[in-house]
């Protein structure tokens, strides 16, 4: 497998020959000495954001690399992981020619992005216990299949995929295996970033939107081999991560103790909520969760959704998703919010 992986076979033809756009801020890299910047037509009067941001986000990447245990060259940052996912489509998939495989019920953006980029999305349902169906997936693969999207822990089901199954896919599929780890910080499983050196076709995406509590600043993380990162770098907009985001993200990533305390509180809230959910008479099944949300099967999802709404609680109705008939997805909130939810659940019958 390792000898056979050749990135040039995967990259879109027009991207293969591209050089990354060199912006003013790229050409001159500061060595720390005091310089006069007359190169980018900026307003010279300092207000904190009058200069263009670093297009390679070096400071932030150094902090992230250390925390994630990878090298700076293995990281690409985007305006949310949604941008990272879009860049993957645009770097590797030829419109109207190539295809990707996604595994419903899962995160909706893989389908949306394949639609926007005019790439066929081949869907292979998860099994009844929400695991990838390896044989069915490999049967759908053809010479134009560029990427398989695995979301683990999976949204909206909450479970992680078996590492054995993921390994089989990494070893038998010659394209890119994208593992969306938006919820990895809530899981006790190890991140697949630890396996980068073993699998040249592995791409991991993470985000500051969930456990790190920074959905509003839009910071998505792509972690892969330097070879793959270099390809995506060629097509990323030069200033896709703004200065305020870079600053806020660095502060937050450094404050990992605080983040970890919040994660612990959220997981404690989940344990409390699970105890109650299992006793609510209209809840038929509560699915195992490695994330900061819980999926539950109820008697009538539309009805229960409306009842909760009328009591001021907004949850996610997933009933239209395959294998998710009559399910609701509950995000874990603050202690007080969880108590509100619990008291409303107990009041319904
Ligand atoms: C929430 C979520 C994301 C986050 O995307 P951002 O653009 O980084 O906010 C990515 N993947 C999955 C599966 C998610 O649930």
Short mmCIF file of C-alpha atoms and ligand atoms in Angstrom, two decimals:
data_model
loop_
_atom_site.label_atom_id
_atom_site.label_comp_id
_atom_site.label_asym_id
_atom_site.label_seq_id
_atom_site.Cartn_x
_atom_site.Cartn_y
_atom_site.Cartn_z
CA UNK A 1 0.00 0.00 0.00
CA UNK A 2 2.66 2.51 1.07
CA UNK A 3 4.67 2.08 -2.13
CA UNK A 4 1.58 2.38 -4.22
CA UNK A 5 0.36 5.68 -2.83
CA UNK A 6 1.10 8.44 -5.30
CA UNK A 7 -0.41 11.81 -4.62
CA UNK A 8 -0.06 12.92 -8.24
CA UNK A 9 -2.67 10.36 -9.21
CA UNK A 10 -5.16 12.05 -6.91
CA UNK A 11 -4.57 15.78 -7.42
CA UNK A 12 -6.71 17.54 -10.04
CA UNK A 13 -4.79 18.20 -13.20
CA UNK A 14 -5.17 22.00 -13.06
CA UNK A 15 -3.96 22.02 -9.44
CA UNK A 16 -0.89 19.90 -10.11
CA UNK A 17 0.80 22.72 -12.01
CA UNK A 18 -0.25 25.57 -9.71
CA UNK A 19 2.10 27.54 -7.51
CA UNK A 20 0.63 29.07 -4.33
CA UNK A 21 -0.32 32.73 -4.80
CA UNK A 22 2.40 34.87 -3.28
CA UNK A 23 0.92 37.81 -1.44
CA UNK A 24 2.83 40.80 -0.09
CA UNK A 25 2.85 39.24 3.37
CA UNK A 26 4.23 35.99 1.99
CA UNK A 27 7.14 37.48 0.10
CA UNK A 28 8.76 39.23 3.00
CA UNK A 29 8.98 37.10 6.12
CA UNK A 30 9.91 39.10 9.19
CA UNK A 31 12.98 38.01 11.13
CA UNK A 32 11.80 40.07 14.08
CA UNK A 33 13.82 43.21 13.30
CA UNK A 34 12.03 46.53 13.06
CA UNK A 35 11.11 47.15 9.43
CA UNK A 36 9.11 49.79 7.60
CA UNK A 37 6.22 48.05 5.81
CA UNK A 38 5.42 49.87 2.58
CA UNK A 39 4.67 46.74 0.57
CA UNK A 40 0.96 45.98 0.94
CA UNK A 41 -0.91 49.27 0.52
CA UNK A 42 -2.19 49.07 4.08
CA UNK A 43 -3.19 52.06 6.19
CA UNK A 44 -0.09 52.62 8.38
CA UNK A 45 -1.91 53.81 11.50
CA UNK A 46 -1.94 51.03 14.09
CA UNK A 47 -5.33 49.91 15.40
CA UNK A 48 -4.44 46.25 15.99
CA UNK A 49 -5.79 44.99 12.66
CA UNK A 50 -4.53 47.48 10.06
CA UNK A 51 -2.01 44.94 8.73
CA UNK A 52 -2.89 41.85 6.68
CA UNK A 53 -2.81 38.65 8.76
CA UNK A 54 -0.07 36.06 8.36
CA UNK A 55 -1.29 33.91 5.42
CA UNK A 56 0.48 30.87 6.90
CA UNK A 57 -0.66 31.52 10.51
CA UNK A 58 2.79 30.50 11.76
CA UNK A 59 2.32 31.56 15.39
CA UNK A 60 -0.95 29.70 15.77
CA UNK A 61 0.35 26.62 13.97
CA UNK A 62 3.34 26.37 16.34
CA UNK A 63 0.97 26.35 19.34
CA UNK A 64 -1.35 23.81 17.69
CA UNK A 65 1.49 21.57 16.49
CA UNK A 66 2.82 21.27 20.02
CA UNK A 67 -0.59 20.51 21.49
CA UNK A 68 -1.56 18.01 18.81
CA UNK A 69 1.84 16.32 18.72
CA UNK A 70 2.42 16.93 15.00
CA UNK A 71 4.75 19.13 12.94
CA UNK A 72 3.84 22.59 11.65
CA UNK A 73 4.25 21.24 8.09
CA UNK A 74 1.43 18.76 8.77
CA UNK A 75 -1.12 21.52 9.49
CA UNK A 76 -3.36 23.64 7.28
CA UNK A 77 -5.89 26.03 8.80
CA UNK A 78 -9.19 27.19 7.38
CA UNK A 79 -12.22 29.36 8.01
CA UNK A 80 -13.87 26.54 9.97
CA UNK A 81 -13.44 22.90 9.05
CA UNK A 82 -16.15 23.51 6.48
CA UNK A 83 -13.61 25.50 4.44
CA UNK A 84 -11.00 22.79 4.94
CA UNK A 85 -13.45 20.18 3.60
CA UNK A 86 -14.29 22.41 0.62
CA UNK A 87 -10.58 22.86 -0.16
CA UNK A 88 -10.17 19.06 -0.17
CA UNK A 89 -12.91 18.75 -2.79
CA UNK A 90 -11.40 21.51 -4.91
CA UNK A 91 -7.86 20.13 -4.72
CA UNK A 92 -8.63 16.50 -5.48
CA UNK A 93 -11.98 16.09 -7.24
CA UNK A 94 -12.57 16.85 -10.89
CA UNK A 95 -16.16 18.11 -11.35
CA UNK A 96 -18.49 15.74 -13.24
CA UNK A 97 -15.77 13.09 -13.32
CA UNK A 98 -14.71 12.09 -9.82
CA UNK A 99 -16.74 10.84 -6.89
CA UNK A 100 -16.55 10.62 -3.12
CA UNK A 101 -18.11 8.22 -0.63
CA UNK A 102 -19.98 9.34 2.47
CA UNK A 103 -21.74 7.24 5.09
CA UNK A 104 -25.19 8.44 6.18
CA UNK A 105 -26.49 9.15 8.70
CA UNK A 106 -23.66 11.66 9.05
CA UNK A 107 -22.65 15.31 8.94
CA UNK A 108 -24.57 17.11 6.18
CA UNK A 109 -21.69 19.12 4.73
CA UNK A 110 -20.09 16.26 2.79
CA UNK A 111 -23.21 16.04 0.64
CA UNK A 112 -23.63 19.83 0.40
CA UNK A 113 -20.00 20.29 -0.66
CA UNK A 114 -20.18 17.52 -3.24
CA UNK A 115 -23.27 19.24 -4.66
CA UNK A 116 -21.57 22.66 -4.77
CA UNK A 117 -18.45 21.21 -6.38
CA UNK A 118 -20.41 19.05 -8.83
CA UNK A 119 -18.89 15.82 -7.52
CA UNK A 120 -20.90 12.61 -7.31
CA UNK A 121 -21.60 11.64 -3.69
CA UNK A 122 -21.90 7.87 -3.36
CA UNK A 123 -23.74 7.10 -0.18
CA UNK A 124 -23.26 3.86 1.73
CA UNK A 125 -25.44 3.53 4.83
CA UNK A 126 -23.83 2.75 8.13
CA UNK A 127 -24.73 -0.64 9.59
CA UNK A 128 -27.46 -0.96 12.23
CA UNK A 129 -24.91 -0.29 14.97
CA UNK A 130 -23.71 2.81 13.07
CA UNK A 131 -20.39 1.39 11.86
CA UNK A 132 -19.00 1.67 8.31
CA UNK A 133 -19.99 -1.25 6.08
CA UNK A 134 -16.53 -2.04 4.68
CA UNK A 135 -17.59 -4.45 1.95
CA UNK A 136 -20.37 -2.20 0.67
CA UNK A 137 -17.98 0.76 0.67
CA UNK A 138 -15.24 -1.04 -1.23
CA UNK A 139 -17.80 -2.24 -3.78
CA UNK A 140 -18.71 1.39 -4.53
CA UNK A 141 -15.08 2.40 -5.10
CA UNK A 142 -13.97 2.85 -8.71
CA UNK A 143 -11.02 4.54 -10.45
CA UNK A 144 -12.67 7.95 -9.91
CA UNK A 145 -13.26 7.63 -6.18
CA UNK A 146 -10.98 10.23 -4.61
CA UNK A 147 -12.11 10.45 -1.00
CA UNK A 148 -14.02 8.53 1.68
CA UNK A 149 -15.44 10.63 4.51
CA UNK A 150 -15.48 9.06 7.97
CA UNK A 151 -16.90 11.11 10.81
CA UNK A 152 -15.70 9.74 14.14
CA UNK A 153 -17.22 10.35 16.64
CA UNK A 154 -20.07 10.51 14.16
CA UNK A 155 -22.64 13.29 14.01
CA UNK A 156 -25.58 12.74 14.65
CA UNK A 157 -25.21 9.21 16.06
CA UNK A 158 -22.48 10.07 18.61
CA UNK A 159 -20.47 6.84 18.37
CA UNK A 160 -16.86 6.37 17.30
CA UNK A 161 -15.97 4.05 14.46
CA UNK A 162 -14.11 0.84 15.26
CA UNK A 163 -10.39 1.43 14.78
CA UNK A 164 -10.09 -1.95 13.11
CA UNK A 165 -12.64 -0.94 10.45
CA UNK A 166 -10.92 2.41 9.89
CA UNK A 167 -7.59 0.61 9.48
CA UNK A 168 -9.02 -1.74 6.88
CA UNK A 169 -10.31 1.23 4.89
CA UNK A 170 -6.99 3.10 5.17
CA UNK A 171 -5.17 0.02 3.94
CA UNK A 172 -7.46 -1.07 1.14
CA UNK A 173 -8.56 2.26 -0.37
CA UNK A 174 -6.01 4.00 -2.59
CA UNK A 175 -7.56 7.46 -2.35
CA UNK A 176 -7.77 9.77 0.65
CA UNK A 177 -9.51 8.71 3.83
CA UNK A 178 -10.79 11.87 5.53
CA UNK A 179 -11.48 11.40 9.24
CA UNK A 180 -13.59 14.24 10.61
CA UNK A 181 -12.68 14.50 14.29
CA UNK A 182 -14.85 17.49 15.20
CA UNK A 183 -15.77 15.72 18.48
CA UNK A 184 -12.49 13.94 19.26
CA UNK A 185 -11.84 16.05 22.36
CA UNK A 186 -14.89 14.53 24.05
CA UNK A 187 -13.80 10.99 23.27
CA UNK A 188 -11.43 8.74 25.17
CA UNK A 189 -10.21 7.29 21.87
CA UNK A 190 -6.85 8.40 20.52
CA UNK A 191 -6.83 10.81 17.58
CA UNK A 192 -5.90 9.34 14.19
CA UNK A 193 -3.27 12.10 13.92
CA UNK A 194 -1.03 9.71 15.85
CA UNK A 195 -1.06 7.43 12.79
CA UNK A 196 -0.05 10.00 10.16
CA UNK A 197 3.31 8.37 9.49
CA UNK A 198 1.74 4.95 8.93
CA UNK A 199 -0.91 6.02 6.42
CA UNK A 200 0.08 8.39 3.59
CA UNK A 201 -3.58 8.65 2.52
CA UNK A 202 -4.87 9.77 5.92
CA UNK A 203 -6.35 13.25 6.37
CA UNK A 204 -7.72 14.32 9.76
CA UNK A 205 -9.89 17.39 10.26
CA UNK A 206 -10.52 19.01 13.62
CA UNK A 207 -12.10 22.29 14.71
CA UNK A 208 -12.17 24.85 17.50
CA UNK A 209 -15.97 25.02 17.12
CA UNK A 210 -16.97 22.32 19.59
CA UNK A 211 -14.85 21.39 22.64
CA UNK A 212 -12.71 24.53 22.40
CA UNK A 213 -15.84 26.69 22.51
CA UNK A 214 -14.92 28.95 19.58
CA UNK A 215 -17.59 28.34 16.92
CA UNK A 216 -17.86 32.09 16.38
CA UNK A 217 -14.28 32.68 15.25
CA UNK A 218 -14.27 29.94 12.55
CA UNK A 219 -11.07 27.94 12.86
CA UNK A 220 -10.77 24.57 11.23
CA UNK A 221 -7.70 22.35 11.26
CA UNK A 222 -6.48 19.93 8.63
CA UNK A 223 -3.74 17.50 9.67
CA UNK A 224 -2.08 15.32 7.04
CA UNK A 225 1.27 14.50 5.43
CA UNK A 226 3.32 17.53 4.29
CA UNK A 227 2.75 16.29 0.74
CA UNK A 228 -1.03 16.55 1.06
CA UNK A 229 -0.86 19.85 2.99
CA UNK A 230 1.31 21.38 0.25
CA UNK A 231 -1.30 20.54 -2.38
CA UNK A 232 -4.15 22.16 -0.42
CA UNK A 233 -1.94 25.16 0.31
CA UNK A 234 -1.74 25.87 -3.40
CA UNK A 235 -5.45 26.60 -3.64
CA UNK A 236 -6.30 28.16 -0.29
CA UNK A 237 -7.20 31.86 -0.32
CA UNK A 238 -4.16 33.75 1.05
CA UNK A 239 -5.93 35.41 3.98
CA UNK A 240 -8.53 32.77 4.83
CA UNK A 241 -7.91 33.00 8.59
CA UNK A 242 -8.25 36.56 9.83
CA UNK A 243 -6.08 38.29 12.43
CA UNK A 244 -8.69 38.33 15.20
CA UNK A 245 -9.27 34.60 14.77
CA UNK A 246 -5.55 33.84 14.86
CA UNK A 247 -5.15 35.83 18.08
CA UNK A 248 -8.22 34.42 19.84
CA UNK A 249 -7.41 30.87 18.76
CA UNK A 250 -3.82 31.09 20.05
CA UNK A 251 -5.02 32.36 23.43
CA UNK A 252 -7.60 29.63 23.72
CA UNK A 253 -5.35 26.78 22.64
CA UNK A 254 -2.77 27.90 25.20
CA UNK A 255 -5.49 27.93 27.89
CA UNK A 256 -5.90 24.18 27.52
CA UNK A 257 -6.51 23.70 31.27
CA UNK A 258 -9.65 25.79 31.01
CA UNK A 259 -10.81 23.94 27.90
CA UNK A 260 -10.23 20.60 29.62
CA UNK A 261 -12.23 21.70 32.67
CA UNK A 262 -15.16 22.65 30.44
CA UNK A 263 -14.92 19.31 28.61
CA UNK A 264 -14.98 17.49 31.97
CA UNK A 265 -18.05 19.49 33.03
CA UNK A 266 -19.81 18.75 29.74
CA UNK A 267 -19.06 15.02 30.08
CA UNK A 268 -20.35 15.09 33.66
CA UNK A 269 -23.52 16.80 32.36
CA UNK A 270 -23.84 14.06 29.78
CA UNK A 271 -23.65 11.33 32.45
CA UNK A 272 -26.40 13.08 34.45
CA UNK A 273 -28.58 13.53 31.39
CA UNK A 274 -28.13 9.91 30.33
CA UNK A 275 -29.44 8.70 33.68
CA UNK A 276 -32.65 10.68 33.13
CA UNK A 277 -33.08 9.94 29.43
CA UNK A 278 -33.02 6.23 30.14
CA UNK A 279 -36.01 6.66 32.47
CA UNK A 280 -38.22 8.94 30.35
CA UNK A 281 -41.26 6.92 29.30
CA UNK A 282 -41.47 8.18 25.70
CA UNK A 283 -37.75 7.57 25.06
CA UNK A 284 -37.28 4.13 23.54
CA UNK A 285 -33.53 4.03 23.06
CA UNK A 286 -30.53 6.13 23.98
CA UNK A 287 -27.51 5.59 21.73
CA UNK A 288 -23.95 5.43 23.12
CA UNK A 289 -22.13 8.74 22.72
CA UNK A 290 -18.45 9.74 22.59
CA UNK A 291 -19.42 13.34 21.84
CA UNK A 292 -21.06 16.35 23.53
CA UNK A 293 -24.51 15.30 22.37
CA UNK A 294 -26.79 12.30 22.69
CA UNK A 295 -29.08 10.76 20.10
CA UNK A 296 -32.28 9.22 21.43
CA UNK A 297 -35.15 7.36 19.77
CA UNK A 298 -38.55 8.57 20.95
CA UNK A 299 -42.14 7.54 20.24
CA UNK A 300 -42.88 10.46 17.90
CA UNK A 301 -39.99 12.82 17.13
CA UNK A 302 -42.04 15.54 15.44
CA UNK A 303 -44.46 15.69 18.34
CA UNK A 304 -41.75 15.65 21.03
CA UNK A 305 -39.73 18.25 19.13
CA UNK A 306 -42.73 20.61 19.09
CA UNK A 307 -43.48 20.02 22.77
CA UNK A 308 -39.90 20.83 23.76
CA UNK A 309 -39.97 23.92 21.55
CA UNK A 310 -43.13 25.16 23.22
CA UNK A 311 -41.30 24.88 26.55
CA UNK A 312 -38.43 26.95 25.21
CA UNK A 313 -35.98 24.14 24.42
CA UNK A 314 -34.52 23.70 20.94
CA UNK A 315 -33.12 20.29 20.09
CA UNK A 316 -32.32 18.75 16.71
CA UNK A 317 -34.94 16.57 15.08
CA UNK A 318 -33.10 13.94 13.05
CA UNK A 319 -36.14 11.87 12.08
CA UNK A 320 -35.68 12.37 8.32
CA UNK A 321 -32.14 10.95 8.36
CA UNK A 322 -31.69 7.32 7.31
CA UNK A 323 -31.60 4.89 10.29
CA UNK A 324 -32.65 7.81 12.51
CA UNK A 325 -36.42 7.59 12.34
CA UNK A 326 -37.98 9.26 15.38
CA UNK A 327 -34.69 10.40 16.83
CA UNK A 328 -33.83 13.66 18.55
CA UNK A 329 -30.30 14.92 19.15
CA UNK A 330 -29.64 16.66 22.47
CA UNK A 331 -26.56 18.86 22.85
CA UNK A 332 -25.17 18.93 26.39
CA UNK A 333 -25.53 22.45 27.84
CA UNK A 334 -24.57 24.12 31.11
CA UNK A 335 -25.64 22.49 34.38
CA UNK A 336 -28.57 24.90 34.51
CA UNK A 337 -29.62 24.29 30.90
CA UNK A 338 -29.42 20.52 31.41
CA UNK A 339 -31.59 20.81 34.52
CA UNK A 340 -34.13 22.81 32.53
CA UNK A 341 -34.19 20.13 29.85
CA UNK A 342 -34.51 17.38 32.46
CA UNK A 343 -37.41 19.07 34.21
CA UNK A 344 -39.23 19.62 30.90
CA UNK A 345 -38.63 15.98 29.87
CA UNK A 346 -40.07 14.80 33.16
CA UNK A 347 -43.13 17.02 32.73
CA UNK A 348 -44.04 15.53 29.33
CA UNK A 349 -45.91 12.26 28.97
C1 LIG B 1 -19.77 20.84 13.97
C2 LIG B 1 -19.04 19.98 13.02
C3 LIG B 1 -17.98 20.49 12.27
C4 LIG B 1 -17.54 21.89 12.52
O1 LIG B 1 -17.32 22.63 11.44
P1 LIG B 1 -16.69 24.07 11.59
O2 LIG B 1 -16.83 24.58 10.21
O3 LIG B 1 -15.27 23.89 12.01
O4 LIG B 1 -17.49 24.84 12.59
C5 LIG B 1 -17.29 19.65 11.42
N1 LIG B 1 -17.65 18.36 11.29
C6 LIG B 1 -18.65 17.85 12.00
C7 LIG B 1 -18.98 16.41 11.89
C8 LIG B 1 -19.39 18.64 12.87
O5 LIG B 1 -20.42 18.12 13.56
#
